[in-house]
């Protein structure tokens, strides 16, 4: 197979098709989409190929037949019929409503100029200009208009965590989307993309005819690359790269289809640089997510492996009341790893999609708490080395110093259970930040261990307990070991033929730190 150019950062369909770039044919799904309905919304994380999809739709409706020769849709499309296309993109930085209005006015001006329309009345606001433009585009061509809106929610996400700014940006967008529905007689097809789905009541109240296909299995692979795509389209790029590592690092996204997906940005940069790095995560640290997690006292342990329903996953939410699991799923930091049905409801299990997100998100969370990446890695490796050497005293001292160096989010509540969870979460984040195999609340036949760490050819089962005072340490130690033994937390790992260690970790409410760590003699399997 002939080697082609890597379309890094290229979102222009014509450039990709005419200048020798790799292209994964999405037109079978586009054909199904266009013939099955007329008004759609699609949520996907950033840099997942939404803009290229939108540009492909534009090329299709404007009849650029040569670009589609050799693709699935070519023989199924009436190339004699073309439609005017009004494409709006909000993929830039917005500080406030005035930026939105200025950018929208500029985009409308370019479309008006390209259509040969007279300059608009300077006093006419962008929403009314949009209404006028739809009317004239339809009138001049005799065909209804295709409306494409890319990254509709970028101005709102840019406003977070400043709620006042996010609300102001939202209000600046509302009237624009209302005009599109009001002009239905001039519109043939509407496709809106974004990362998140903000409440129809607050933003899409006038566009409630959009069909959300974000979790429609038929369109699960309309953005992103599958394993089959990597092995066929990109086969010339695989030489010298570990195929299993590519999968471990970047594969795993799931929107209820049969195939798990790669973020195209990661794959293209891997093939270009030939090194495994967190390319996607580095393009935009989700600081607003970290702020929301801290404000809502949510730790990774509250998110990993949790069950939720599809309505919650793609729930629309208000700026003032953001569902953390839904936001993390929609922005690409969690994905669906399993589904369960009781015959009436279907529940979905969420977890990190891959190694890149697992490590990078936990590093980012630690950075938001005041740790540098180097500090987090250094302390994580030190803790692992202590465990592997069975130096549990050294492990306790290192862990105590680590916990003391980070702020505790729930001091004011006096909630022992939350402090216990916070201590476990900090250790878990530290291990995650260096890529260690750590599992939180992994179930056994009679319960679930707080944490299980696999490192150095050994298994470490940790149980965390909270003591009111130093005098309660022995009681809590015995309680932890009894619980681990009686509930058989170690039993599921016996077939690994590795030493298994039970470790009790006791933290103190008064001390607000670690009080003691103790390990039982290893169980040899």
mmCIF file of N, CA and C in Angstrom, residues 130-218:
data_model
loop_
_atom_site.group_PDB
_atom_site.id
_atom_site.type_symbol
_atom_site.label_atom_id
_atom_site.label_comp_id
_atom_site.label_asym_id
_atom_site.label_seq_id
_atom_site.Cartn_x
_atom_site.Cartn_y
_atom_site.Cartn_z
ATOM 1 N N UNK A 130 -28.751 36.687 10.113
ATOM 2 C CA UNK A 130 -28.820 35.263 9.813
ATOM 3 C C UNK A 130 -30.156 34.912 9.167
ATOM 4 N N UNK A 131 -31.248 35.463 9.696
ATOM 5 C CA UNK A 131 -32.568 35.209 9.125
ATOM 6 C C UNK A 131 -32.633 35.712 7.672
ATOM 7 N N UNK A 132 -32.139 36.926 7.453
ATOM 8 C CA UNK A 132 -32.134 37.513 6.115
ATOM 9 C C UNK A 132 -31.277 36.688 5.154
ATOM 10 N N UNK A 133 -30.139 36.234 5.652
ATOM 11 C CA UNK A 133 -29.219 35.465 4.821
ATOM 12 C C UNK A 133 -29.848 34.136 4.398
ATOM 13 N N UNK A 134 -30.496 33.445 5.309
ATOM 14 C CA UNK A 134 -31.166 32.190 4.966
ATOM 15 C C UNK A 134 -32.231 32.421 3.889
ATOM 16 N N UNK A 135 -32.964 33.501 4.039
ATOM 17 C CA UNK A 135 -34.015 33.847 3.074
ATOM 18 C C UNK A 135 -33.412 34.059 1.680
ATOM 19 N N UNK A 136 -32.341 34.837 1.603
ATOM 20 C CA UNK A 136 -31.754 35.153 0.300
ATOM 21 C C UNK A 136 -31.035 33.962 -0.318
ATOM 22 N N UNK A 137 -30.350 33.163 0.503
ATOM 23 C CA UNK A 137 -29.670 31.981 -0.039
ATOM 24 C C UNK A 137 -30.674 31.019 -0.663
ATOM 25 N N UNK A 138 -31.800 30.854 -0.012
ATOM 26 C CA UNK A 138 -32.853 30.000 -0.555
ATOM 27 C C UNK A 138 -33.446 30.605 -1.830
ATOM 28 N N UNK A 139 -33.725 31.897 -1.762
ATOM 29 C CA UNK A 139 -34.355 32.557 -2.901
ATOM 30 C C UNK A 139 -33.490 32.562 -4.137
ATOM 31 N N UNK A 140 -32.203 32.782 -3.994
ATOM 32 C CA UNK A 140 -31.319 32.882 -5.152
ATOM 33 C C UNK A 140 -31.040 31.536 -5.802
ATOM 34 N N UNK A 141 -30.994 30.484 -5.004
ATOM 35 C CA UNK A 141 -30.633 29.171 -5.549
ATOM 36 C C UNK A 141 -31.845 28.330 -5.919
ATOM 37 N N UNK A 142 -32.977 28.614 -5.292
ATOM 38 C CA UNK A 142 -34.151 27.780 -5.496
ATOM 39 C C UNK A 142 -34.095 26.480 -4.704
ATOM 40 N N UNK A 143 -33.050 26.321 -3.920
ATOM 41 C CA UNK A 143 -32.899 25.131 -3.077
ATOM 42 C C UNK A 143 -32.795 25.560 -1.614
ATOM 43 N N UNK A 144 -33.298 24.695 -0.746
ATOM 44 C CA UNK A 144 -33.219 25.023 0.671
ATOM 45 C C UNK A 144 -31.778 24.920 1.180
ATOM 46 N N UNK A 145 -31.514 25.601 2.269
ATOM 47 C CA UNK A 145 -30.149 25.801 2.765
ATOM 48 C C UNK A 145 -29.760 24.666 3.724
ATOM 49 N N UNK A 146 -28.513 24.260 3.648
ATOM 50 C CA UNK A 146 -27.927 23.335 4.619
ATOM 51 C C UNK A 146 -27.188 24.167 5.673
ATOM 52 N N UNK A 147 -27.544 23.979 6.934
ATOM 53 C CA UNK A 147 -26.938 24.745 8.032
ATOM 54 C C UNK A 147 -26.039 23.816 8.846
ATOM 55 N N UNK A 148 -24.772 24.184 8.935
ATOM 56 C CA UNK A 148 -23.788 23.409 9.682
ATOM 57 C C UNK A 148 -23.192 24.288 10.769
ATOM 58 N N UNK A 149 -23.284 23.848 12.013
ATOM 59 C CA UNK A 149 -22.749 24.616 13.147
ATOM 60 C C UNK A 149 -21.721 23.742 13.860
ATOM 61 N N UNK A 150 -20.480 24.182 13.864
ATOM 62 C CA UNK A 150 -19.388 23.404 14.452
ATOM 63 C C UNK A 150 -18.959 24.008 15.787
ATOM 64 N N UNK A 151 -18.792 23.126 16.797
ATOM 65 C CA UNK A 151 -18.341 23.538 18.139
ATOM 66 C C UNK A 151 -19.269 24.609 18.727
ATOM 67 N N UNK A 152 -20.569 24.319 18.721
ATOM 68 C CA UNK A 152 -21.559 25.295 19.174
ATOM 69 C C UNK A 152 -21.337 25.748 20.612
ATOM 70 N N UNK A 153 -20.762 24.857 21.460
ATOM 71 C CA UNK A 153 -20.667 25.135 22.890
ATOM 72 C C UNK A 153 -19.325 25.708 23.316
ATOM 73 N N UNK A 154 -18.396 25.927 22.372
ATOM 74 C CA UNK A 154 -17.065 26.416 22.727
ATOM 75 C C UNK A 154 -17.121 27.724 23.519
ATOM 76 N N UNK A 155 -17.964 28.706 23.146
ATOM 77 C CA UNK A 155 -18.013 29.928 23.946
ATOM 78 C C UNK A 155 -18.460 29.695 25.389
ATOM 79 N N UNK A 156 -19.327 28.710 25.607
ATOM 80 C CA UNK A 156 -19.805 28.434 26.967
ATOM 81 C C UNK A 156 -18.706 27.753 27.775
ATOM 82 N N UNK A 157 -18.059 26.756 27.181
ATOM 83 C CA UNK A 157 -16.979 26.068 27.880
ATOM 84 C C UNK A 157 -15.823 27.012 28.174
ATOM 85 N N UNK A 158 -15.581 27.963 27.277
ATOM 86 C CA UNK A 158 -14.529 28.952 27.519
ATOM 87 C C UNK A 158 -14.834 29.797 28.752
ATOM 88 N N UNK A 159 -16.134 29.967 29.041
ATOM 89 C CA UNK A 159 -16.523 30.789 30.188
ATOM 90 C C UNK A 159 -16.337 30.103 31.520
ATOM 91 N N UNK A 160 -16.336 28.768 31.527
ATOM 92 C CA UNK A 160 -16.198 28.027 32.785
ATOM 93 C C UNK A 160 -14.766 28.100 33.307
ATOM 94 N N UNK A 161 -14.579 28.113 34.659
ATOM 95 C CA UNK A 161 -15.603 27.969 35.708
ATOM 96 C C UNK A 161 -16.253 29.287 36.140
ATOM 97 N N UNK A 162 -16.020 30.385 35.397
ATOM 98 C CA UNK A 162 -16.671 31.669 35.706
ATOM 99 C C UNK A 162 -18.125 31.581 35.222
ATOM 100 N N UNK A 163 -19.040 31.302 36.159
ATOM 101 C CA UNK A 163 -20.431 31.038 35.776
ATOM 102 C C UNK A 163 -21.096 32.249 35.141
ATOM 103 N N UNK A 164 -20.804 33.456 35.623
ATOM 104 C CA UNK A 164 -21.418 34.665 35.056
ATOM 105 C C UNK A 164 -21.014 34.835 33.589
ATOM 106 N N UNK A 165 -19.729 34.601 33.311
ATOM 107 C CA UNK A 165 -19.263 34.737 31.924
ATOM 108 C C UNK A 165 -19.852 33.637 31.045
ATOM 109 N N UNK A 166 -19.941 32.424 31.580
ATOM 110 C CA UNK A 166 -20.521 31.324 30.806
ATOM 111 C C UNK A 166 -21.990 31.597 30.486
ATOM 112 N N UNK A 167 -22.720 32.133 31.474
ATOM 113 C CA UNK A 167 -24.140 32.467 31.237
ATOM 114 C C UNK A 167 -24.275 33.557 30.174
ATOM 115 N N UNK A 168 -23.428 34.572 30.254
ATOM 116 C CA UNK A 168 -23.495 35.669 29.288
ATOM 117 C C UNK A 168 -23.204 35.160 27.877
ATOM 118 N N UNK A 169 -22.221 34.280 27.758
ATOM 119 C CA UNK A 169 -21.908 33.707 26.444
ATOM 120 C C UNK A 169 -23.059 32.844 25.926
ATOM 121 N N UNK A 170 -23.696 32.116 26.843
ATOM 122 C CA UNK A 170 -24.841 31.293 26.445
ATOM 123 C C UNK A 170 -25.966 32.163 25.901
ATOM 124 N N UNK A 171 -26.261 33.264 26.579
ATOM 125 C CA UNK A 171 -27.355 34.133 26.142
ATOM 126 C C UNK A 171 -27.075 34.728 24.763
ATOM 127 N N UNK A 172 -25.797 34.982 24.484
ATOM 128 C CA UNK A 172 -25.442 35.543 23.176
ATOM 129 C C UNK A 172 -25.693 34.543 22.052
ATOM 130 N N UNK A 173 -25.710 33.250 22.383
ATOM 131 C CA UNK A 173 -25.923 32.214 21.372
ATOM 132 C C UNK A 173 -27.385 31.851 21.175
ATOM 133 N N UNK A 174 -28.201 32.042 22.204
ATOM 134 C CA UNK A 174 -29.579 31.540 22.176
ATOM 135 C C UNK A 174 -30.367 32.035 20.976
ATOM 136 N N UNK A 175 -30.303 33.332 20.725
ATOM 137 C CA UNK A 175 -31.126 33.890 19.648
ATOM 138 C C UNK A 175 -30.686 33.384 18.280
ATOM 139 N N UNK A 176 -29.396 33.059 18.155
ATOM 140 C CA UNK A 176 -28.889 32.555 16.877
ATOM 141 C C UNK A 176 -29.552 31.221 16.544
ATOM 142 N N UNK A 177 -29.580 30.315 17.519
ATOM 143 C CA UNK A 177 -30.150 29.000 17.263
ATOM 144 C C UNK A 177 -31.668 29.064 17.089
ATOM 145 N N UNK A 178 -32.310 30.028 17.739
ATOM 146 C CA UNK A 178 -33.749 30.204 17.561
ATOM 147 C C UNK A 178 -34.098 30.591 16.137
ATOM 148 N N UNK A 179 -33.255 31.411 15.518
ATOM 149 C CA UNK A 179 -33.494 31.851 14.138
ATOM 150 C C UNK A 179 -33.476 30.661 13.179
ATOM 151 N N UNK A 180 -32.595 29.700 13.425
ATOM 152 C CA UNK A 180 -32.468 28.561 12.523
ATOM 153 C C UNK A 180 -33.771 27.772 12.473
ATOM 154 N N UNK A 181 -34.378 27.529 13.646
ATOM 155 C CA UNK A 181 -35.638 26.781 13.632
ATOM 156 C C UNK A 181 -36.774 27.629 13.049
ATOM 157 N N UNK A 182 -36.792 28.909 13.356
ATOM 158 C CA UNK A 182 -37.843 29.789 12.834
ATOM 159 C C UNK A 182 -37.811 29.868 11.316
ATOM 160 N N UNK A 183 -36.645 29.561 10.737
ATOM 161 C CA UNK A 183 -36.491 29.657 9.281
ATOM 162 C C UNK A 183 -36.584 28.292 8.607
ATOM 163 N N UNK A 184 -37.340 27.371 9.216
ATOM 164 C CA UNK A 184 -37.408 25.985 8.743
ATOM 165 C C UNK A 184 -37.811 25.871 7.277
ATOM 166 N N UNK A 185 -38.631 26.793 6.784
ATOM 167 C CA UNK A 185 -39.091 26.699 5.392
ATOM 168 C C UNK A 185 -37.951 26.888 4.395
ATOM 169 N N UNK A 186 -36.839 27.482 4.863
ATOM 170 C CA UNK A 186 -35.697 27.715 3.976
ATOM 171 C C UNK A 186 -34.574 26.691 4.199
ATOM 172 N N UNK A 187 -34.765 25.773 5.141
ATOM 173 C CA UNK A 187 -33.664 24.915 5.575
ATOM 174 C C UNK A 187 -33.907 23.462 5.168
ATOM 175 N N UNK A 188 -32.910 22.831 4.537
ATOM 176 C CA UNK A 188 -32.977 21.432 4.098
ATOM 177 C C UNK A 188 -32.417 20.474 5.153
ATOM 178 N N UNK A 189 -31.308 20.877 5.816
ATOM 179 C CA UNK A 189 -30.588 19.954 6.693
ATOM 180 C C UNK A 189 -29.836 20.786 7.732
ATOM 181 N N UNK A 190 -29.850 20.310 8.990
ATOM 182 C CA UNK A 190 -29.130 20.992 10.074
ATOM 183 C C UNK A 190 -28.254 19.970 10.786
ATOM 184 N N UNK A 191 -26.985 20.322 10.963
ATOM 185 C CA UNK A 191 -26.068 19.445 11.704
ATOM 186 C C UNK A 191 -25.260 20.319 12.660
ATOM 187 N N UNK A 192 -25.394 20.032 13.957
ATOM 188 C CA UNK A 192 -24.732 20.813 15.001
ATOM 189 C C UNK A 192 -23.783 19.899 15.764
ATOM 190 N N UNK A 193 -22.540 20.336 15.936
ATOM 191 C CA UNK A 193 -21.587 19.548 16.715
ATOM 192 C C UNK A 193 -21.141 20.342 17.937
ATOM 193 N N UNK A 194 -20.695 19.605 18.920
ATOM 194 C CA UNK A 194 -20.154 20.217 20.130
ATOM 195 C C UNK A 194 -19.556 19.148 21.006
ATOM 196 N N UNK A 195 -19.044 19.566 22.144
ATOM 197 C CA UNK A 195 -18.503 18.636 23.122
ATOM 198 C C UNK A 195 -19.586 18.214 24.096
ATOM 199 N N UNK A 196 -20.355 19.176 24.572
ATOM 200 C CA UNK A 196 -21.342 18.902 25.620
ATOM 201 C C UNK A 196 -22.732 19.342 25.172
ATOM 202 N N UNK A 197 -23.732 18.849 25.915
ATOM 203 C CA UNK A 197 -25.122 19.166 25.581
ATOM 204 C C UNK A 197 -25.719 19.972 26.719
ATOM 205 N N UNK A 198 -25.692 21.280 26.582
ATOM 206 C CA UNK A 198 -26.309 22.123 27.591
ATOM 207 C C UNK A 198 -27.831 22.118 27.412
ATOM 208 N N UNK A 199 -28.524 22.395 28.489
ATOM 209 C CA UNK A 199 -29.967 22.208 28.554
ATOM 210 C C UNK A 199 -30.712 22.876 27.409
ATOM 211 N N UNK A 200 -31.642 22.111 26.826
ATOM 212 C CA UNK A 200 -32.498 22.684 25.783
ATOM 213 C C UNK A 200 -33.334 23.816 26.338
ATOM 214 N N UNK A 201 -33.648 23.754 27.611
ATOM 215 C CA UNK A 201 -34.455 24.812 28.216
ATOM 216 C C UNK A 201 -33.696 26.127 28.174
ATOM 217 N N UNK A 202 -32.382 26.065 28.428
ATOM 218 C CA UNK A 202 -31.620 27.300 28.521
ATOM 219 C C UNK A 202 -30.993 27.724 27.197
ATOM 220 N N UNK A 203 -30.697 26.792 26.311
ATOM 221 C CA UNK A 203 -30.003 27.163 25.086
ATOM 222 C C UNK A 203 -30.728 26.703 23.828
ATOM 223 N N UNK A 204 -31.189 25.458 23.813
ATOM 224 C CA UNK A 204 -31.796 24.894 22.617
ATOM 225 C C UNK A 204 -33.327 24.918 22.681
ATOM 226 N N UNK A 205 -33.881 25.796 23.474
ATOM 227 C CA UNK A 205 -35.338 25.814 23.600
ATOM 228 C C UNK A 205 -36.013 26.045 22.260
ATOM 229 N N UNK A 206 -35.329 26.753 21.369
ATOM 230 C CA UNK A 206 -35.906 27.021 20.057
ATOM 231 C C UNK A 206 -35.370 26.085 18.979
ATOM 232 N N UNK A 207 -34.572 25.073 19.407
ATOM 233 C CA UNK A 207 -34.095 24.074 18.441
ATOM 234 C C UNK A 207 -34.313 22.677 19.009
ATOM 235 N N UNK A 208 -35.497 22.467 19.571
ATOM 236 C CA UNK A 208 -35.769 21.180 20.212
ATOM 237 C C UNK A 208 -36.113 20.084 19.212
ATOM 238 N N UNK A 209 -35.937 20.359 17.927
ATOM 239 C CA UNK A 209 -36.174 19.332 16.913
ATOM 240 C C UNK A 209 -34.894 18.605 16.525
ATOM 241 N N UNK A 210 -33.779 18.920 17.183
ATOM 242 C CA UNK A 210 -32.527 18.240 16.876
ATOM 243 C C UNK A 210 -32.544 16.823 17.432
ATOM 244 N N UNK A 211 -32.174 15.856 16.626
ATOM 245 C CA UNK A 211 -32.043 14.477 17.084
ATOM 246 C C UNK A 211 -30.608 14.264 17.548
ATOM 247 N N UNK A 212 -30.457 13.876 18.799
ATOM 248 C CA UNK A 212 -29.130 13.647 19.359
ATOM 249 C C UNK A 212 -28.665 12.240 18.980
ATOM 250 N N UNK A 213 -27.613 12.154 18.157
ATOM 251 C CA UNK A 213 -27.107 10.850 17.715
ATOM 252 C C UNK A 213 -25.817 10.468 18.442
ATOM 253 N N UNK A 214 -25.510 11.159 19.522
ATOM 254 C CA UNK A 214 -24.238 10.944 20.210
ATOM 255 C C UNK A 214 -24.077 9.524 20.723
ATOM 256 N N UNK A 215 -25.172 8.887 21.157
ATOM 257 C CA UNK A 215 -25.125 7.508 21.639
ATOM 258 C C UNK A 215 -25.949 6.573 20.755
ATOM 259 N N UNK A 216 -26.105 6.931 19.506
ATOM 260 C CA UNK A 216 -26.796 6.069 18.554
ATOM 261 C C UNK A 216 -25.784 5.075 17.989
ATOM 262 N N UNK A 217 -25.941 3.779 18.269
ATOM 263 C CA UNK A 217 -24.951 2.793 17.804
ATOM 264 C C UNK A 217 -24.698 2.832 16.305
ATOM 265 N N UNK A 218 -25.697 3.246 15.524
ATOM 266 C CA UNK A 218 -25.514 3.298 14.071
ATOM 267 C C UNK A 218 -24.432 4.277 13.667
#
